[in-house]
Amino acid sequence: MTASTIHRPAAAARSRLAAAGAIAVAGALLLSACGDQTKKSGGKEPGSAASAAPLFDKLPQAVKDAKVIKVGSDIAYPPVEFRKEGKVIGLDPDLADAMGKQLGVRFEFNNSTFDSLLAGLRSKRYDVAMSAMTDNKDRQNGVDPSTNKKVGEGVDFVDYFQAGVSIYTVKGKSEGIKGWPDLCGKKVVVQRGTVSDDLTKKQSEKCGDNKISIEAFEDDIQAQTRLRGGGADAGASDFPVAAYAVKTSGGGNDFELVGDQVQAAPYGIALPKEQTQLRDALKEALDAIIKNGEYQKILNKWGVADGALKEARVNGGS
């Protein structure tokens, strides 16, 4: 779920990390598509202690009253967010828990498909979307990258991580694929609506008559399953996700990374443009956990320390 500009190295413009550390967490369960499976991110209910949190007074009154921030997320994207033994875990839930302690509220993760998250924000189904979503100008401005037409009001982002997009293949079957130009004439699996999807389409346009055959799925786990079963030549995904699949799928025997990451860009927490007070409170909370060291501990835990930011940013994507 990233942004585009080939060059990069990181994992989906949502995708860029130069190195993925070992992540010792077992596989992810595929979730059903709509927000009917609401889960807490693992934090404790703040209750009466909420007002004692250092940044509680920074929140909008409606959030103070609810003591909950409703999060739209595609909870099938390990190691960023996924489910294990019925619990939502990963990089995003851990960061949300840490920010929640600063704000005195609980972040409640609700499952949905990635390509429906911004619509969920517009309909006020969620307060924010946090799902390895790449911050880029198209999303800020509400523009569909495939048509360059405005389709919505756009969103603001609080940037919390850096990543790029990577290509991966079945282990030992790279078929001469060493970079994006080598995908011409190949079949590639992606997650629908992500920067990986956008990048693959743009590469196909450069292939002349030898177009890329693109198969897009609701989530990345389905794409991995298709590739593992021999239904495609390669997959494209955010680097942290591709690296995690290479590390864990089949005990590390299913996939391999090929080529360099491209299109490095920030992941951002998305929220409606009118929610400036909530946006600024989230930024302060993120800066607080960066400063107190909790942020780095969480990135180290998930093996993605190379994607760290030194400070929170608003709309830092290009």
Short mmCIF file of C-alpha atoms in Angstrom, two decimals:
data_model
loop_
_atom_site.label_atom_id
_atom_site.label_comp_id
_atom_site.label_asym_id
_atom_site.label_seq_id
_atom_site.Cartn_x
_atom_site.Cartn_y
_atom_site.Cartn_z
CA MET A 1 0.00 0.00 0.00
CA THR A 2 2.55 2.52 -1.16
CA ALA A 3 3.44 5.34 -3.58
CA SER A 4 5.19 5.46 -6.84
CA THR A 5 8.46 6.46 -8.45
CA ILE A 6 10.85 3.87 -9.47
CA HIS A 7 14.20 4.13 -7.99
CA ARG A 8 13.80 3.11 -4.62
CA PRO A 9 14.38 0.79 -2.16
CA ALA A 10 11.78 0.31 0.36
CA ALA A 11 8.61 -1.53 0.21
CA ALA A 12 5.73 -0.09 -1.49
CA ALA A 13 6.40 3.42 -1.38
CA ARG A 14 4.84 1.90 1.26
CA SER A 15 7.68 -0.06 1.00
CA ARG A 16 11.06 0.77 1.31
CA LEU A 17 13.30 -0.55 4.05
CA ALA A 18 16.72 -1.50 3.23
CA ALA A 19 16.85 -4.40 5.57
CA ALA A 20 14.29 -6.59 7.10
CA GLY A 21 15.26 -8.12 10.38
CA ALA A 22 14.19 -11.45 11.60
CA ILE A 23 10.63 -11.53 12.73
CA ALA A 24 9.73 -14.47 14.84
CA VAL A 25 6.00 -14.35 14.61
CA ALA A 26 3.90 -17.08 13.12
CA GLY A 27 1.63 -16.71 10.12
CA ALA A 28 -1.41 -14.65 9.51
CA LEU A 29 -5.00 -15.66 9.14
CA LEU A 30 -6.96 -14.37 6.18
CA LEU A 31 -9.77 -12.11 7.36
CA SER A 32 -13.18 -11.48 5.92
CA ALA A 33 -13.66 -8.20 4.16
CA CYS A 34 -15.84 -5.83 6.14
CA GLY A 35 -15.50 -4.12 9.44
CA ASP A 36 -17.74 -6.64 11.10
CA GLN A 37 -14.77 -8.10 12.96
CA THR A 38 -13.82 -5.33 15.33
CA LYS A 39 -10.83 -6.02 17.52
CA LYS A 40 -8.92 -4.10 20.10
CA SER A 41 -5.32 -3.50 19.24
CA GLY A 42 -4.22 -5.01 22.50
CA GLY A 43 -4.17 -1.90 24.70
CA LYS A 44 -6.01 -1.66 28.00
CA GLU A 45 -9.22 0.30 28.36
CA PRO A 46 -8.11 3.67 29.68
CA GLY A 47 -11.23 4.25 31.76
CA SER A 48 -11.00 6.93 34.44
CA ALA A 49 -7.23 7.12 33.99
CA ALA A 50 -7.69 8.65 30.55
CA SER A 51 -7.66 12.25 31.70
CA ALA A 52 -4.29 11.63 33.40
CA ALA A 53 -2.65 10.84 30.07
CA PRO A 54 -0.29 13.67 29.03
CA LEU A 55 -2.01 14.43 25.72
CA PHE A 56 -5.65 13.68 26.57
CA ASP A 57 -6.62 17.36 26.53
CA LYS A 58 -5.31 17.69 22.96
CA LEU A 59 -8.07 15.44 21.60
CA PRO A 60 -11.41 16.57 20.14
CA GLN A 61 -14.25 16.40 22.63
CA ALA A 62 -16.00 13.57 20.76
CA VAL A 63 -12.91 11.36 21.07
CA LYS A 64 -12.48 12.30 24.74
CA ASP A 65 -16.05 11.23 25.40
CA ALA A 66 -15.72 7.94 23.51
CA LYS A 67 -12.17 7.22 24.78
CA VAL A 68 -11.80 5.22 21.56
CA ILE A 69 -10.28 5.96 18.16
CA LYS A 70 -11.87 3.70 15.55
CA VAL A 71 -9.27 2.46 13.06
CA GLY A 72 -9.96 1.05 9.61
CA SER A 73 -7.31 -1.51 8.64
CA ASP A 74 -6.66 -4.40 6.28
CA ILE A 75 -5.67 -6.85 8.99
CA ALA A 76 -3.99 -9.38 6.73
CA TYR A 77 -0.65 -7.74 6.04
CA PRO A 78 2.05 -9.29 8.22
CA PRO A 79 4.16 -7.98 9.85
CA VAL A 80 2.38 -4.62 9.74
CA GLU A 81 -0.99 -5.87 10.98
CA PHE A 82 -2.36 -9.38 11.13
CA ARG A 83 -4.20 -11.78 13.40
CA LYS A 84 -2.64 -14.49 15.51
CA GLU A 85 -4.64 -16.66 17.88
CA GLY A 86 -7.58 -14.28 17.59
CA LYS A 87 -5.59 -11.16 18.47
CA VAL A 88 -4.66 -8.31 16.15
CA ILE A 89 -0.89 -7.85 16.29
CA GLY A 90 1.90 -6.25 14.31
CA LEU A 91 3.77 -3.00 13.84
CA ASP A 92 0.70 -0.76 13.49
CA PRO A 93 -1.23 -2.13 16.49
CA ASP A 94 1.86 -1.84 18.70
CA LEU A 95 2.46 1.76 17.64
CA ALA A 96 -1.22 2.53 18.16
CA ASP A 97 -1.10 1.07 21.69
CA ALA A 98 1.91 3.20 22.55
CA MET A 99 0.26 6.34 21.16
CA GLY A 100 -2.93 5.46 23.00
CA LYS A 101 -1.09 5.58 26.32
CA GLN A 102 -0.01 9.14 25.54
CA LEU A 103 -3.52 10.14 24.50
CA GLY A 104 -5.48 8.21 27.14
CA VAL A 105 -7.64 6.40 24.60
CA ARG A 106 -7.85 2.97 23.03
CA PHE A 107 -7.30 2.37 19.30
CA GLU A 108 -9.91 -0.11 18.06
CA PHE A 109 -8.89 -1.91 14.84
CA ASN A 110 -11.69 -2.81 12.42
CA ASN A 111 -11.01 -5.12 9.49
CA SER A 112 -11.78 -4.11 5.92
CA THR A 113 -10.28 -4.46 2.46
CA PHE A 114 -7.47 -2.02 1.76
CA ASP A 115 -9.16 -0.45 -1.26
CA SER A 116 -12.25 0.44 0.82
CA LEU A 117 -10.49 2.20 3.70
CA LEU A 118 -10.64 5.75 2.36
CA ALA A 119 -14.32 5.33 1.53
CA GLY A 120 -14.80 4.18 5.13
CA LEU A 121 -13.21 7.40 6.32
CA ARG A 122 -15.47 9.49 4.10
CA SER A 123 -18.56 7.72 5.44
CA LYS A 124 -17.32 8.22 9.05
CA ARG A 125 -17.18 4.49 9.62
CA TYR A 126 -13.68 5.02 11.03
CA ASP A 127 -11.91 7.95 12.65
CA VAL A 128 -8.61 7.07 10.99
CA ALA A 129 -7.11 4.49 8.64
CA MET A 130 -3.86 2.84 9.72
CA SER A 131 -2.82 0.06 7.39
CA ALA A 132 0.65 0.54 5.90
CA MET A 133 -0.94 3.17 3.68
CA THR A 134 1.53 5.15 1.64
CA ASP A 135 1.23 8.90 1.97
CA ASN A 136 1.28 10.42 -1.52
CA LYS A 137 -0.16 13.45 -3.26
CA ASP A 138 -2.84 11.46 -5.06
CA ARG A 139 -4.33 10.30 -1.77
CA GLN A 140 -3.88 13.71 -0.18
CA ASN A 141 -5.79 15.28 -3.08
CA GLY A 142 -8.36 12.52 -3.65
CA VAL A 143 -7.07 11.61 -7.12
CA ASP A 144 -7.37 8.16 -8.71
CA PRO A 145 -3.81 7.39 -9.97
CA SER A 146 -5.07 5.20 -12.80
CA THR A 147 -7.21 7.99 -14.34
CA ASN A 148 -5.69 11.14 -12.79
CA LYS A 149 -9.26 12.23 -11.99
CA LYS A 150 -10.42 13.60 -8.66
CA VAL A 151 -12.67 11.08 -6.92
CA GLY A 152 -12.89 12.46 -3.38
CA GLU A 153 -11.90 15.18 -0.97
CA GLY A 154 -8.57 13.60 -0.13
CA VAL A 155 -7.11 12.98 3.32
CA ASP A 156 -4.36 14.20 5.61
CA PHE A 157 -1.61 11.89 6.81
CA VAL A 158 0.46 11.65 9.96
CA ASP A 159 3.59 9.88 8.71
CA TYR A 160 5.13 7.27 10.99
CA PHE A 161 7.36 4.97 8.90
CA GLN A 162 9.28 4.68 5.61
CA ALA A 163 9.07 1.82 3.13
CA GLY A 164 9.40 0.85 -0.53
CA VAL A 165 8.16 -1.82 -2.97
CA SER A 166 9.87 -5.14 -3.69
CA ILE A 167 9.53 -7.98 -6.17
CA TYR A 168 9.58 -11.57 -4.96
CA THR A 169 9.37 -14.93 -6.74
CA VAL A 170 9.10 -18.60 -5.90
CA LYS A 171 12.47 -19.61 -4.49
CA GLY A 172 14.81 -20.87 -7.19
CA LYS A 173 12.40 -19.83 -9.96
CA SER A 174 13.18 -16.18 -10.61
CA GLU A 175 13.10 -16.89 -14.38
CA GLY A 176 15.57 -14.12 -15.14
CA ILE A 177 13.67 -11.49 -13.17
CA LYS A 178 16.20 -9.11 -11.65
CA GLY A 179 14.23 -5.86 -11.67
CA TRP A 180 11.06 -4.15 -12.86
CA PRO A 181 11.84 -4.14 -16.61
CA ASP A 182 12.14 -7.93 -16.45
CA LEU A 183 8.45 -8.21 -15.51
CA CYS A 184 7.41 -7.44 -19.10
CA GLY A 185 5.63 -10.48 -20.52
CA LYS A 186 5.31 -12.05 -17.06
CA LYS A 187 2.34 -12.64 -14.80
CA VAL A 188 2.50 -10.67 -11.53
CA VAL A 189 0.27 -10.86 -8.45
CA VAL A 190 -0.43 -7.81 -6.29
CA GLN A 191 -2.89 -6.51 -3.73
CA ARG A 192 -5.58 -4.38 -5.32
CA GLY A 193 -5.46 -0.63 -4.72
CA THR A 194 -1.88 -0.54 -3.43
CA VAL A 195 1.14 1.31 -4.69
CA SER A 196 2.52 -2.07 -5.79
CA ASP A 197 -0.53 -2.40 -8.02
CA ASP A 198 0.03 1.13 -9.39
CA LEU A 199 3.74 0.55 -10.02
CA THR A 200 3.12 -2.70 -11.85
CA LYS A 201 0.54 -1.04 -14.10
CA LYS A 202 2.96 1.80 -14.88
CA GLN A 203 5.72 -0.67 -15.68
CA SER A 204 3.37 -2.57 -17.98
CA GLU A 205 2.76 0.65 -19.93
CA LYS A 206 6.49 0.75 -20.66
CA CYS A 207 6.51 -2.80 -22.01
CA GLY A 208 5.10 -2.03 -25.45
CA ASP A 209 3.33 -5.07 -26.87
CA ASN A 210 4.85 -7.32 -24.21
CA LYS A 211 2.51 -6.23 -21.39
CA ILE A 212 2.55 -7.57 -17.84
CA SER A 213 -0.39 -9.80 -16.95
CA ILE A 214 -1.53 -8.44 -13.58
CA GLU A 215 -3.75 -10.35 -11.18
CA ALA A 216 -4.95 -8.25 -8.23
CA PHE A 217 -6.35 -9.69 -5.00
CA GLU A 218 -8.21 -8.30 -1.99
CA ASP A 219 -5.24 -8.94 0.25
CA ASP A 220 -1.57 -9.81 -0.02
CA ILE A 221 -1.94 -13.26 1.52
CA GLN A 222 -4.16 -14.34 -1.40
CA ALA A 223 -1.54 -13.04 -3.82
CA GLN A 224 1.17 -15.02 -2.04
CA THR A 225 -0.96 -18.16 -2.17
CA ARG A 226 -1.43 -17.74 -5.92
CA LEU A 227 2.30 -17.29 -6.50
CA ARG A 228 3.23 -20.19 -4.22
CA GLY A 229 0.89 -22.46 -6.18
CA GLY A 230 2.55 -21.62 -9.49
CA GLY A 231 -0.15 -19.30 -10.76
CA ALA A 232 2.21 -16.39 -11.45
CA ASP A 233 5.84 -15.56 -12.14
CA ALA A 234 6.31 -12.93 -9.44
CA GLY A 235 4.64 -10.83 -6.78
CA ALA A 236 5.09 -7.17 -5.86
CA SER A 237 4.51 -5.84 -2.37
CA ASP A 238 5.79 -3.46 0.27
CA PHE A 239 9.28 -4.43 1.31
CA PRO A 240 8.46 -5.26 4.96
CA VAL A 241 5.65 -7.56 3.82
CA ALA A 242 7.63 -9.20 1.02
CA ALA A 243 10.60 -9.70 3.34
CA TYR A 244 8.37 -11.20 6.03
CA ALA A 245 6.88 -13.64 3.52
CA VAL A 246 10.35 -14.64 2.35
CA LYS A 247 11.44 -15.14 5.95
CA THR A 248 8.44 -17.12 7.21
CA SER A 249 6.53 -18.83 4.38
CA GLY A 250 7.40 -22.51 4.25
CA GLY A 251 10.08 -21.96 6.85
CA GLY A 252 11.85 -19.63 4.46
CA ASN A 253 11.75 -22.08 1.55
CA ASP A 254 8.87 -20.68 -0.52
CA PHE A 255 10.00 -17.28 -1.81
CA GLU A 256 13.01 -15.10 -2.54
CA LEU A 257 13.43 -11.35 -3.03
CA VAL A 258 14.76 -10.19 -6.40
CA GLY A 259 16.13 -6.80 -7.36
CA ASP A 260 16.13 -3.64 -5.29
CA GLN A 261 13.31 -1.87 -3.54
CA VAL A 262 11.83 1.09 -5.38
CA GLN A 263 9.64 4.06 -4.66
CA ALA A 264 10.54 4.73 -1.09
CA ALA A 265 7.80 6.65 0.67
CA PRO A 266 6.19 7.16 4.07
CA TYR A 267 3.38 5.18 5.63
CA GLY A 268 0.83 7.51 7.15
CA ILE A 269 -2.18 7.41 9.44
CA ALA A 270 -4.96 8.81 7.22
CA LEU A 271 -7.81 10.96 8.47
CA PRO A 272 -10.33 13.41 7.03
CA LYS A 273 -8.93 16.86 6.28
CA GLU A 274 -11.40 18.56 8.59
CA GLN A 275 -10.10 16.59 11.59
CA THR A 276 -7.16 18.90 12.19
CA GLN A 277 -7.34 18.68 16.00
CA LEU A 278 -7.19 14.89 15.96
CA ARG A 279 -4.43 14.99 13.33
CA ASP A 280 -2.29 17.28 15.47
CA ALA A 281 -2.90 15.19 18.60
CA LEU A 282 -1.78 12.05 16.77
CA LYS A 283 1.35 13.82 15.59
CA GLU A 284 2.18 14.88 19.16
CA ALA A 285 1.60 11.36 20.43
CA LEU A 286 3.88 9.90 17.76
CA ASP A 287 6.58 12.46 18.50
CA ALA A 288 6.28 11.57 22.20
CA ILE A 289 6.92 7.86 21.66
CA ILE A 290 9.78 8.63 19.28
CA LYS A 291 11.32 10.81 21.97
CA ASN A 292 10.83 8.33 24.84
CA GLY A 293 12.27 5.39 22.86
CA GLU A 294 9.12 3.26 22.68
CA TYR A 295 8.86 3.78 18.93
CA GLN A 296 12.33 2.35 18.26
CA LYS A 297 11.68 -0.63 20.52
CA ILE A 298 8.57 -1.49 18.53
CA LEU A 299 10.35 -1.23 15.18
CA ASN A 300 13.18 -3.39 16.53
CA LYS A 301 10.65 -5.98 17.72
CA TRP A 302 9.25 -6.37 14.20
CA GLY A 303 12.61 -6.24 12.45
CA VAL A 304 11.90 -3.04 10.51
CA ALA A 305 14.20 -0.56 12.25
CA ASP A 306 15.55 0.76 8.94
CA GLY A 307 12.17 2.35 8.26
CA ALA A 308 12.32 4.61 11.32
CA LEU A 309 11.53 8.32 11.11
CA LYS A 310 13.27 10.84 13.34
CA GLU A 311 10.07 12.80 13.81
CA ALA A 312 6.42 12.63 12.88
CA ARG A 313 5.41 14.50 9.72
CA VAL A 314 2.11 15.70 8.29
CA ASN A 315 1.59 15.06 4.56
CA GLY A 316 5.27 14.36 3.92
CA GLY A 317 4.60 12.13 0.91
CA SER A 318 5.20 13.29 -2.63
#
